[in-house]
Coordinates of C-alpha atoms and ligand atoms in Angstrom, one line a residue:
M1 CA 153.3 85.0 62.5
T2 CA 151.9 85.1 66.1
T3 CA 153.5 85.9 69.4
D4 CA 152.5 86.5 73.0
V5 CA 154.3 89.8 73.2
L6 CA 155.2 92.1 70.3
V7 CA 157.7 94.9 70.9
I8 CA 158.1 97.6 68.2
G9 CA 161.5 99.1 68.7
S10 CA 164.9 97.9 69.9
G11 CA 166.0 101.0 71.8
I12 CA 166.3 101.4 75.6
A13 CA 162.5 101.4 76.0
G14 CA 161.7 98.3 73.9
L15 CA 164.6 96.3 75.2
T16 CA 164.0 97.1 78.9
Y17 CA 160.4 95.9 78.6
A18 CA 161.4 92.8 76.6
L19 CA 164.1 91.8 79.0
H20 CA 162.0 92.1 82.2
T21 CA 159.2 90.2 80.5
A22 CA 161.5 87.5 79.1
I23 CA 163.3 87.0 82.4
D24 CA 160.1 86.9 84.5
R25 CA 158.1 84.7 82.1
P26 CA 160.3 82.3 80.2
D27 CA 157.2 80.7 78.9
L28 CA 156.2 83.7 76.8
K29 CA 157.3 84.3 73.2
I30 CA 158.6 87.9 72.7
I31 CA 159.3 89.3 69.3
V32 CA 161.2 92.6 69.0
L33 CA 160.9 94.4 65.6
T34 CA 163.3 97.1 64.4
K35 CA 163.1 98.9 61.1
T36 CA 166.9 98.8 60.2
N37 CA 169.7 97.1 62.1
E38 CA 169.0 96.3 65.7
D39 CA 171.2 99.0 67.2
E40 CA 170.3 101.9 65.0
T41 CA 168.2 103.8 67.5
N42 CA 168.2 107.3 69.2
T43 CA 169.4 105.4 72.2
K44 CA 172.7 104.6 70.5
Y45 CA 173.5 108.3 70.1
A46 CA 172.8 109.4 73.7
Q47 CA 175.8 111.1 75.0
G48 CA 175.4 112.9 78.4
G49 CA 173.9 110.1 80.4
V50 CA 171.1 109.1 82.8
A51 CA 169.9 111.4 85.6
A52 CA 169.4 109.4 88.8
V53 CA 169.9 110.1 92.5
F54 CA 173.0 108.1 93.5
D55 CA 174.6 110.6 95.9
D56 CA 172.7 110.5 99.2
Q57 CA 174.9 113.1 100.8
K58 CA 174.3 116.1 98.6
D59 CA 171.4 115.0 96.4
S60 CA 167.9 113.8 97.2
Y61 CA 164.7 112.7 95.4
D62 CA 163.1 116.0 96.4
K63 CA 165.8 117.9 94.5
H64 CA 165.5 115.8 91.4
I65 CA 161.8 116.1 91.5
A66 CA 162.0 119.9 92.0
D67 CA 164.4 120.3 89.0
T68 CA 162.1 118.2 86.8
L69 CA 159.1 120.2 87.7
I70 CA 160.8 123.5 87.2
A71 CA 162.1 122.5 83.7
G72 CA 158.6 121.2 82.8
D73 CA 157.2 124.7 83.4
G74 CA 154.0 123.8 85.2
L75 CA 152.8 120.9 83.0
C76 CA 154.5 117.9 84.5
N77 CA 152.3 115.4 86.3
P78 CA 153.8 115.5 89.8
S79 CA 152.8 112.0 90.7
I80 CA 154.6 110.6 87.5
V81 CA 157.6 112.7 88.3
E82 CA 157.8 111.2 91.8
I83 CA 157.4 107.7 90.4
V84 CA 160.2 108.1 87.8
V85 CA 162.6 109.8 90.2
K86 CA 162.1 107.3 93.0
E87 CA 162.0 104.1 90.9
G88 CA 164.8 105.2 88.6
P89 CA 167.8 104.2 90.7
Q90 CA 166.6 100.6 91.1
R91 CA 166.1 100.4 87.3
M92 CA 169.6 101.7 86.9
R93 CA 170.9 99.0 89.2
E94 CA 169.2 96.4 87.0
I95 CA 170.8 97.5 83.8
I96 CA 174.2 97.7 85.6
Q97 CA 173.6 94.1 86.7
W98 CA 172.9 93.2 83.0
G99 CA 176.3 94.5 82.1
T100 CA 176.0 98.3 81.5
A101 CA 179.2 100.1 82.6
F102 CA 179.0 103.6 84.0
D103 CA 182.2 105.6 84.7
K104 CA 183.5 105.4 88.3
E105 CA 185.8 107.5 90.5
Q106 CA 188.9 105.9 91.8
D107 CA 187.1 105.1 95.1
G108 CA 184.5 103.1 93.2
D109 CA 181.6 105.7 93.4
Y110 CA 179.9 106.6 90.2
K111 CA 181.2 109.7 88.4
L112 CA 178.2 112.1 88.4
G113 CA 178.1 114.7 85.8
K114 CA 176.0 117.9 85.6
E115 CA 173.7 119.2 82.9
G116 CA 171.3 122.2 82.3
G117 CA 168.6 122.6 84.9
H118 CA 170.1 120.2 87.5
S119 CA 170.8 121.6 90.9
E120 CA 173.2 118.7 91.7
N121 CA 175.6 116.4 89.9
R122 CA 173.5 113.3 89.1
I123 CA 174.2 112.2 85.6
L124 CA 175.7 108.7 85.4
H125 CA 177.5 108.3 82.1
H126 CA 179.9 106.2 80.1
K127 CA 182.4 108.8 78.7
D128 CA 180.4 110.7 76.0
I129 CA 178.9 107.5 74.5
T130 CA 176.4 106.5 77.2
G131 CA 173.7 105.4 74.8
K132 CA 176.1 103.2 72.8
E133 CA 177.1 101.4 76.0
I134 CA 173.5 100.9 77.2
E135 CA 172.4 99.7 73.7
R136 CA 175.3 97.3 73.6
A137 CA 174.6 95.8 77.0
L138 CA 170.8 95.5 76.5
L139 CA 171.2 93.8 73.1
A140 CA 173.8 91.4 74.4
K141 CA 171.5 90.4 77.3
A142 CA 168.5 90.1 74.9
H143 CA 170.6 87.7 72.7
E144 CA 171.2 85.5 75.7
L145 CA 167.5 84.9 76.3
P146 CA 165.9 82.1 74.1
N147 CA 162.4 83.6 74.3
I148 CA 163.4 86.9 72.7
E149 CA 163.5 87.0 68.9
I150 CA 164.8 90.2 67.4
I151 CA 163.7 90.7 63.8
D152 CA 165.6 93.5 62.0
Y153 CA 164.7 95.2 58.7
C154 CA 161.1 94.7 59.5
F155 CA 159.1 98.0 59.0
V156 CA 155.8 98.3 60.9
V157 CA 153.2 100.0 58.7
D158 CA 150.1 100.1 60.9
I159 CA 148.6 98.8 64.1
I160 CA 145.7 96.4 63.5
T161 CA 142.4 97.2 65.2
Q162 CA 138.7 96.5 64.6
H163 CA 139.1 99.0 61.7
H164 CA 140.8 96.2 59.8
L165 CA 137.8 93.9 60.5
G166 CA 135.6 96.4 58.6
K167 CA 134.2 98.2 61.7
L168 CA 133.9 102.0 61.8
I169 CA 136.3 103.3 64.5
T170 CA 136.4 106.9 65.7
K171 CA 138.0 108.7 68.7
A172 CA 134.7 108.2 70.5
T173 CA 134.7 104.3 70.0
P174 CA 134.8 103.1 73.6
K175 CA 137.0 100.0 73.3
I176 CA 139.5 100.1 70.5
E177 CA 141.6 97.0 70.6
C178 CA 145.1 96.3 69.1
Y179 CA 145.5 92.8 67.6
G180 CA 149.1 93.2 66.2
V181 CA 150.6 95.0 63.2
Y182 CA 151.1 94.9 59.5
V183 CA 154.8 95.0 58.5
I184 CA 156.9 95.3 55.4
N185 CA 159.4 92.4 55.6
L186 CA 162.4 94.2 54.0
E187 CA 164.0 90.9 53.0
T188 CA 161.1 89.8 50.9
N189 CA 159.4 93.1 50.3
Q190 CA 156.1 91.5 51.2
T191 CA 153.6 93.1 53.5
E192 CA 152.8 90.6 56.3
K193 CA 150.9 90.6 59.6
I194 CA 152.2 89.7 63.0
L195 CA 149.5 89.0 65.6
S196 CA 150.0 89.4 69.3
K197 CA 148.3 89.3 72.7
V198 CA 149.9 92.6 73.7
T199 CA 152.0 95.1 71.7
L200 CA 154.4 97.7 72.9
L201 CA 155.1 100.8 70.9
A202 CA 158.7 101.8 71.6
T203 CA 159.4 103.5 68.3
G204 CA 161.2 106.6 69.6
G205 CA 161.1 110.2 68.5
C206 CA 160.4 112.3 65.4
G207 CA 163.4 114.6 65.0
Q208 CA 163.5 114.0 61.3
V209 CA 160.4 116.2 60.9
Y210 CA 162.9 119.1 61.0
R211 CA 165.7 120.0 58.6
T212 CA 168.5 119.6 61.2
T213 CA 168.2 117.2 64.1
T214 CA 170.4 115.3 66.4
N215 CA 168.3 112.2 65.7
P216 CA 169.3 109.5 63.2
K217 CA 167.2 108.8 60.1
I218 CA 165.0 106.2 61.8
A219 CA 163.4 108.9 64.0
T220 CA 160.4 109.6 61.9
G221 CA 157.6 109.4 64.5
D222 CA 156.1 106.2 63.1
G223 CA 154.7 105.1 66.4
M224 CA 153.0 108.4 67.1
A225 CA 151.5 108.5 63.6
M226 CA 150.3 104.9 63.8
A227 CA 148.7 105.4 67.1
Y228 CA 147.0 108.5 65.8
R229 CA 145.7 106.7 62.7
A230 CA 144.4 104.0 64.9
K231 CA 142.4 106.7 66.8
G232 CA 144.6 106.6 69.9
R233 CA 145.2 109.7 72.0
I234 CA 148.2 111.9 71.4
E235 CA 149.3 114.6 73.8
N236 CA 151.5 117.8 73.9
M237 CA 153.1 117.4 70.5
E238 CA 153.9 121.2 70.4
F239 CA 156.7 120.6 72.9
I240 CA 159.6 119.8 70.6
Q241 CA 162.9 120.3 72.3
F242 CA 165.8 121.9 70.4
H243 CA 169.2 121.0 71.7
P244 CA 171.2 124.2 72.0
T245 CA 174.5 122.7 70.9
A246 CA 174.6 120.6 67.8
L247 CA 177.8 120.9 65.9
F248 CA 177.5 123.3 63.0
E249 CA 179.2 122.0 59.9
P250 CA 179.1 124.4 56.9
G251 CA 177.4 123.0 53.9
K252 CA 175.5 120.3 55.9
R253 CA 172.0 121.6 55.6
F254 CA 169.8 118.5 56.0
G255 CA 169.8 115.5 58.3
Q256 CA 171.6 114.3 61.4
A257 CA 173.8 116.8 63.2
F258 CA 176.5 115.6 65.6
L259 CA 175.7 116.5 69.2
I260 CA 178.0 118.3 71.6
T261 CA 176.6 117.1 74.9
E262 CA 175.3 119.5 77.5
A263 CA 177.8 117.8 79.8
V264 CA 180.5 119.9 78.2
R265 CA 178.8 123.0 79.6
G266 CA 178.3 121.0 82.8
D267 CA 182.1 120.7 82.9
G268 CA 182.7 124.4 82.3
G269 CA 182.1 125.1 78.5
I270 CA 180.9 128.6 77.9
L271 CA 178.6 129.8 75.0
R272 CA 179.8 132.8 73.2
N273 CA 178.5 134.8 70.2
S274 CA 180.5 135.8 67.2
K275 CA 181.7 138.9 69.1
G276 CA 183.1 136.6 71.8
E277 CA 180.5 137.6 74.4
D278 CA 179.3 135.3 77.1
F279 CA 175.8 136.3 75.9
M280 CA 173.8 134.1 78.3
I281 CA 174.4 136.8 81.0
K282 CA 171.7 138.7 79.2
Y283 CA 169.2 135.9 79.4
D284 CA 169.4 133.8 82.6
K285 CA 171.3 133.8 85.9
R286 CA 172.1 130.1 85.3
L287 CA 174.1 131.2 82.2
S288 CA 175.1 128.4 79.8
L289 CA 173.5 125.8 82.2
A290 CA 170.0 127.2 82.1
P291 CA 167.3 124.7 81.0
R292 CA 167.4 123.9 77.3
D293 CA 164.3 125.9 76.2
I294 CA 165.9 129.1 77.6
V295 CA 169.4 128.5 76.1
A296 CA 168.0 127.5 72.7
R297 CA 165.8 130.6 72.5
A298 CA 168.7 132.8 73.6
I299 CA 170.9 131.4 70.8
D300 CA 168.1 131.8 68.3
N301 CA 167.8 135.4 69.3
E302 CA 171.6 136.0 69.1
L303 CA 171.7 134.4 65.6
K304 CA 168.8 136.6 64.4
V305 CA 170.3 139.8 65.9
L306 CA 173.8 139.3 64.6
G307 CA 172.8 137.6 61.3
D308 CA 174.9 134.5 62.1
E309 CA 174.4 130.9 61.4
H310 CA 176.0 129.6 64.6
V311 CA 177.4 130.6 68.0
F312 CA 180.4 129.0 69.7
L313 CA 181.1 126.7 72.6
D314 CA 184.3 127.8 74.2
C315 CA 186.3 125.0 75.9
R316 CA 189.7 126.6 75.5
H317 CA 190.0 127.3 79.3
M318 CA 189.2 123.7 80.2
D319 CA 191.8 121.0 81.2
I320 CA 192.3 119.3 77.9
D321 CA 193.3 116.0 79.5
K322 CA 190.1 115.9 81.5
F323 CA 188.2 116.9 78.4
K324 CA 189.7 114.1 76.4
D325 CA 188.9 111.6 79.2
H326 CA 185.3 112.6 79.6
F327 CA 184.5 113.5 75.9
P328 CA 186.8 111.3 73.7
N329 CA 184.2 111.0 71.0
I330 CA 183.6 114.7 70.7
Y331 CA 187.3 115.5 70.8
E332 CA 187.9 113.1 67.9
K333 CA 184.9 114.4 65.9
C334 CA 186.1 118.0 66.3
M335 CA 189.6 117.0 65.4
S336 CA 188.3 115.2 62.3
I337 CA 186.9 118.5 61.0
G338 CA 190.0 120.5 61.9
I339 CA 188.9 121.9 65.3
D340 CA 191.3 121.5 68.2
V341 CA 189.0 122.3 71.1
S342 CA 192.0 123.4 73.3
K343 CA 192.7 126.2 70.8
Q344 CA 189.5 126.8 68.8
M345 CA 185.9 127.3 69.8
I346 CA 183.4 124.8 68.6
P347 CA 180.7 126.2 66.2
V348 CA 177.3 125.1 67.4
A349 CA 173.6 125.8 66.6
P350 CA 170.3 124.5 68.0
A351 CA 168.8 121.3 66.3
A352 CA 165.6 119.4 66.9
H353 CA 166.3 116.9 69.5
Y354 CA 163.5 115.4 71.5
S355 CA 159.7 115.1 71.5
C356 CA 158.3 115.7 74.9
G357 CA 154.8 114.8 73.9
G358 CA 153.6 111.6 72.2
V359 CA 151.2 108.8 72.7
K360 CA 149.3 109.5 75.9
T361 CA 149.7 106.8 78.5
N362 CA 148.6 106.2 82.1
E363 CA 151.0 105.5 85.0
M364 CA 151.4 101.9 83.8
G365 CA 152.2 102.8 80.2
K366 CA 148.8 101.8 78.8
T367 CA 147.6 103.8 75.8
S368 CA 143.9 104.6 75.1
I369 CA 143.9 101.5 72.9
D370 CA 143.4 98.2 74.6
Y371 CA 146.4 95.7 74.6
L372 CA 148.7 98.5 73.3
Y373 CA 151.4 99.9 75.6
C374 CA 153.8 102.7 74.8
C375 CA 157.0 103.9 76.5
G376 CA 160.2 105.8 75.7
E377 CA 160.3 108.8 73.5
A378 CA 157.2 107.8 71.6
S379 CA 155.1 108.2 74.7
S380 CA 153.7 111.1 76.8
T381 CA 153.6 109.8 80.3
G382 CA 153.4 113.2 82.1
L383 CA 157.0 113.3 83.2
H384 CA 158.4 116.0 80.9
G385 CA 155.5 118.6 80.8
A386 CA 156.4 121.5 78.6
N387 CA 160.2 120.8 78.6
R388 CA 162.2 117.7 79.4
L389 CA 165.0 118.0 82.0
A390 CA 168.3 116.8 80.5
S391 CA 169.0 113.1 80.8
N392 CA 165.5 112.3 82.1
S393 CA 164.6 110.5 78.9
L394 CA 166.7 107.4 79.3
L395 CA 165.5 107.2 82.9
E396 CA 161.8 107.5 81.9
A397 CA 162.3 104.7 79.4
L398 CA 163.8 102.4 82.1
V399 CA 161.0 103.1 84.6
F400 CA 158.1 102.9 82.1
G401 CA 159.7 99.8 80.3
Y402 CA 159.4 98.1 83.7
R403 CA 155.9 99.4 84.5
C404 CA 154.6 98.2 81.1
F405 CA 156.1 94.8 81.9
E406 CA 154.4 94.7 85.3
D407 CA 151.1 95.5 83.8
T408 CA 151.5 93.0 81.0
I409 CA 152.1 90.1 83.2
Q410 CA 149.0 90.9 85.3
S411 CA 146.8 90.5 82.2
I412 CA 148.4 88.5 79.5
D413 CA 147.1 85.1 80.6
S414 CA 143.6 86.2 80.0
I415 CA 144.1 87.6 76.5
S416 CA 143.7 85.5 73.3
I417 CA 145.2 86.2 69.9
M418 CA 142.6 87.4 67.3
H419 CA 143.3 85.2 64.3
D420 CA 140.6 86.4 62.0
I421 CA 142.6 89.3 60.5
P422 CA 142.6 89.9 56.7
D423 CA 145.9 90.1 54.7
W424 CA 147.1 93.5 53.6
N425 CA 145.2 94.6 50.5
T426 CA 147.6 95.5 47.6
E427 CA 144.8 95.8 45.0
G428 CA 145.2 98.7 42.5
T429 CA 148.8 99.5 43.5
T430 CA 151.9 99.5 41.3
E431 CA 155.6 99.9 41.9
P432 CA 156.7 103.5 42.5
K433 CA 158.2 105.1 39.3
E434 CA 160.0 108.0 40.9
M435 CA 161.4 108.1 44.3
I436 CA 162.1 111.8 43.9
L437 CA 158.4 112.4 44.6
I438 CA 159.0 111.0 48.1
T439 CA 162.4 112.4 48.8
Q440 CA 161.6 115.9 47.7
S441 CA 158.4 116.0 49.7
I442 CA 160.4 115.0 52.8
K443 CA 162.7 117.9 52.2
E444 CA 159.8 120.3 51.7
L445 CA 158.2 119.1 54.9
Q446 CA 161.5 119.5 56.9
L447 CA 162.0 123.1 55.5
T448 CA 158.4 124.0 56.3
M449 CA 158.7 122.8 59.9
S450 CA 162.1 124.4 60.5
D451 CA 161.1 127.8 59.0
Y452 CA 157.7 128.1 60.5
V453 CA 157.4 125.8 63.5
G454 CA 160.9 126.1 65.1
I455 CA 162.0 127.6 68.3
V456 CA 159.9 130.8 67.8
R457 CA 156.4 130.5 66.4
S458 CA 153.5 132.8 65.5
N459 CA 149.9 132.4 64.3
V460 CA 150.8 133.4 60.8
R461 CA 153.8 131.0 60.6
L462 CA 151.7 128.1 61.9
E463 CA 148.9 128.9 59.5
R464 CA 151.4 128.9 56.6
A465 CA 152.9 125.6 57.8
M466 CA 149.4 124.0 57.9
K467 CA 148.6 125.1 54.3
R468 CA 151.9 123.6 53.1
L469 CA 151.2 120.4 55.1
D470 CA 147.7 120.1 53.6
L471 CA 149.2 120.1 50.1
L472 CA 151.9 117.5 51.0
H473 CA 149.2 115.4 52.6
Q474 CA 146.9 115.4 49.5
E475 CA 149.8 114.5 47.2
T476 CA 151.1 111.8 49.5
E477 CA 147.7 110.2 50.1
Q478 CA 147.3 109.9 46.3
L479 CA 150.7 108.2 46.1
Y480 CA 149.8 105.9 49.0
K481 CA 146.6 104.8 47.3
T482 CA 148.3 103.9 44.0
T483 CA 151.8 102.8 44.9
T484 CA 153.2 99.6 46.4
L485 CA 154.1 100.2 50.0
S486 CA 157.7 101.1 50.8
P487 CA 159.3 102.3 54.1
Q488 CA 160.1 105.6 52.4
L489 CA 156.5 106.3 51.5
C490 CA 155.3 105.2 55.0
E491 CA 157.9 107.4 56.7
L492 CA 156.8 110.4 54.6
R493 CA 153.2 109.8 55.5
N494 CA 154.2 109.4 59.2
L495 CA 156.3 112.6 59.1
I496 CA 153.3 114.5 57.6
T497 CA 151.0 113.2 60.3
V498 CA 153.5 114.1 63.1
A499 CA 154.1 117.6 61.6
Y500 CA 150.3 118.1 61.5
L501 CA 150.1 117.0 65.2
I502 CA 152.8 119.5 66.2
V503 CA 151.3 122.4 64.3
K504 CA 147.7 121.6 65.4
S505 CA 148.8 121.4 69.1
A506 CA 150.8 124.6 68.7
Q507 CA 147.8 126.3 67.3
F508 CA 145.6 125.2 70.2
R509 CA 148.1 126.5 72.8
K510 CA 147.4 130.2 73.2
E511 CA 150.3 131.0 75.4
S512 CA 154.1 130.7 75.6
R513 CA 155.2 127.9 77.9
G514 CA 158.3 125.7 78.1
L515 CA 159.4 124.8 74.6
H516 CA 156.5 126.5 72.9
F517 CA 157.2 130.2 72.4
T518 CA 154.9 132.2 70.2
L519 CA 155.1 135.9 69.3
D520 CA 151.4 136.2 69.5
Y521 CA 151.0 135.2 73.2
T522 CA 154.3 135.8 74.9
E523 CA 153.0 135.2 78.4
K524 CA 152.0 132.0 80.2
S525 CA 148.2 131.6 80.5
D526 CA 146.5 130.9 83.8
L527 CA 144.8 128.0 82.2
V528 CA 147.2 125.1 82.7
Q529 CA 146.3 122.4 80.3
N530 CA 147.6 119.5 78.2
I531 CA 146.7 119.5 74.5
V532 CA 145.3 116.1 73.6
L533 CA 144.4 115.2 70.0
Ligands
LIG601 P1 164.9 104.6 70.2 O1 166.1 104.4 70.9 O2 164.9 105.7 69.2 O3 164.4 103.3 69.4 C1 163.4 103.3 68.5 C2 163.3 101.9 67.9 O4 162.0 101.9 67.2 C3 164.3 101.6 66.8 O5 164.7 100.2 67.0 C4 163.6 101.7 65.5 O6 164.1 100.9 64.5 C5 162.2 101.3 65.9 N1 161.2 101.7 65.0 C6 160.7 103.0 64.8 N2 159.8 103.0 63.9 C7 159.6 101.7 63.5 C8 158.8 101.1 62.5 N3 157.9 101.7 61.8 N4 158.9 99.7 62.3 C9 159.8 99.0 63.1 N5 160.6 99.6 64.0 C10 160.5 100.9 64.2 N6 168.4 111.2 76.6 C11 169.0 111.1 77.9 O7 168.2 110.8 78.8 N7 170.3 111.3 78.1 C12 171.2 111.6 77.1 O8 172.3 111.8 77.3 C13 170.6 111.7 75.8 N8 171.4 112.1 74.8 C14 170.9 112.1 73.5 C15 171.8 112.4 72.4 C16 171.3 112.3 71.1 C17 172.2 112.6 70.0 C18 169.9 112.0 70.9 C19 169.4 111.9 69.5 C20 169.1 111.7 72.0 C21 169.6 111.8 73.3 N9 168.7 111.5 74.3 C22 169.3 111.5 75.6 C23 167.4 111.1 74.1 C24 167.3 109.6 74.2 O9 168.4 109.0 73.6 C25 166.1 109.1 73.5 O10 164.9 109.8 73.9 C26 165.9 107.6 73.8 O11 167.0 106.9 73.5 C27 164.7 107.0 73.1 O12 164.7 105.6 73.3 P2 163.5 104.8 72.7 O13 163.8 103.4 73.1 O14 162.2 105.4 73.1 O15 163.6 104.9 71.1
LIG602 C1 173.2 115.7 76.0 O1 174.0 114.9 76.3 O2 173.3 116.9 76.0 C2 171.8 115.2 75.7 C3 171.2 114.8 77.0 C4 169.7 114.7 76.8 O3 169.1 114.8 75.8 O4 169.1 114.4 77.8

């Protein structure tokens, strides 16, 4: 199969790019791949909303820029922050025009919520299901356009480069080129190739590398791992954001945890420990609305000191009708497990939520590999630095989806498809006999990462994690060489690669900054640097 433009991922990043390109260039063929059904993305689960300056009276670009820089703890690229904050509102108007509905006040102005680290109310939202609404609208628009084809249940295994033409590629190779991808077609179970002029990686995050995460099962860091294998540059992977308030459900030890959006704290929800204390007083003057790294670390400390498994989010003092209006999904979910938020506190604990690092790009979303762009959570554009400001992720995906499109149409007419690509080699492989070898390794990996590479780290813990990862790596490479490809095996391989990148980057960072806190270097270093692998 060949296409002009290949998009890997059907979340906000991939669809924004595909839509702009398809509308501007109806003559181009655009294929969007997604590994399960088209709407199963991190995007669909986004709750709080999108941060953008829409109130010219109280808010300003300068304030949004300052809040982003403060949260990023010295590592944001200021020029990228300015680009995203200033271009964001226009990108928002475009998705509104494409049919996304954000909640409005009676006078027609947008309702603007507040989240941790924001000095003003600036979060546009759709109840507490903002991501679901965005995903719905973007998919509906994509289905209207004849030059976009969405192929679901199509698992991308690897990016094709000169390596697949038999050439030796290293990080030092000056001009690595992307010619398309190898995929497992999950309808036929065949491994096929899709060749393209340009390819966009919009594969999202890697929350599944941890035992408990707000991310769905698809978030296995495939794009980051593929880019790394193709010798692309990966940046700042140590900065994994733990969301402070994932719903704690007893007995649910692995997998996706339901999020209680930070907007609940923005509307007045208060964190309390098992003694009923508003413990954030001890940690930060912004209390429950301090940036996420600070709140998650404070909770982690409370849990360790008190020997508890969760803290509480107290909403009992809030107006229940307003709560139900803004957070109907959370209200229902809590009710379904026997918690009436007007009478009982919600048990919450931190869970892996967002990868601030990823595939390194320039200001137009170009990676270090030619003809390969990256945007959305898989990328590291320089916006988030050491800690992402709440609700800046969807905004970044919109702005960089557009920027990747702008760059693509400048160059695509001078690019040809490379047809001379060999088929996937299945020689020497047999069907897997025991899936347990894969599923158990994934669990071991998740435990290792949660126990040793979580909110608080140390040299000894990182060293231990690396040893465990080495073993998992050896066993999995053996399986990979001898077994027919399956998405499960590829995901395990990708998770191990991403875990390795997180640990290695954490080992290089000899300081505590933003989301990376280590007991061995508790202060910030004077050397302000990004870790690039
Ligand atoms: P995704 O939306 O995750 O899409 C990834 C796509 O890539 C999927 O289609 C997937 O199938 C595809 N893919 C991945 N690997 C492969 C492969 N190997 N082959 C084929 N396809 C592949 N951010 C905010 O700004 N505001 C919020 O309110 C907010 N709330 C959140 C709440 C939750 C519970 C979560 C989990 C995240 C939240 N975030 C929020 C973060 C934000 O939702 C994500 O960062 C963002 O949606 C990522 O979009 P994306 O397009 O990069 O990736
Ligand atoms: C939330 O709604 O709390 C998540 C917002 C985000 O991740 O930006």
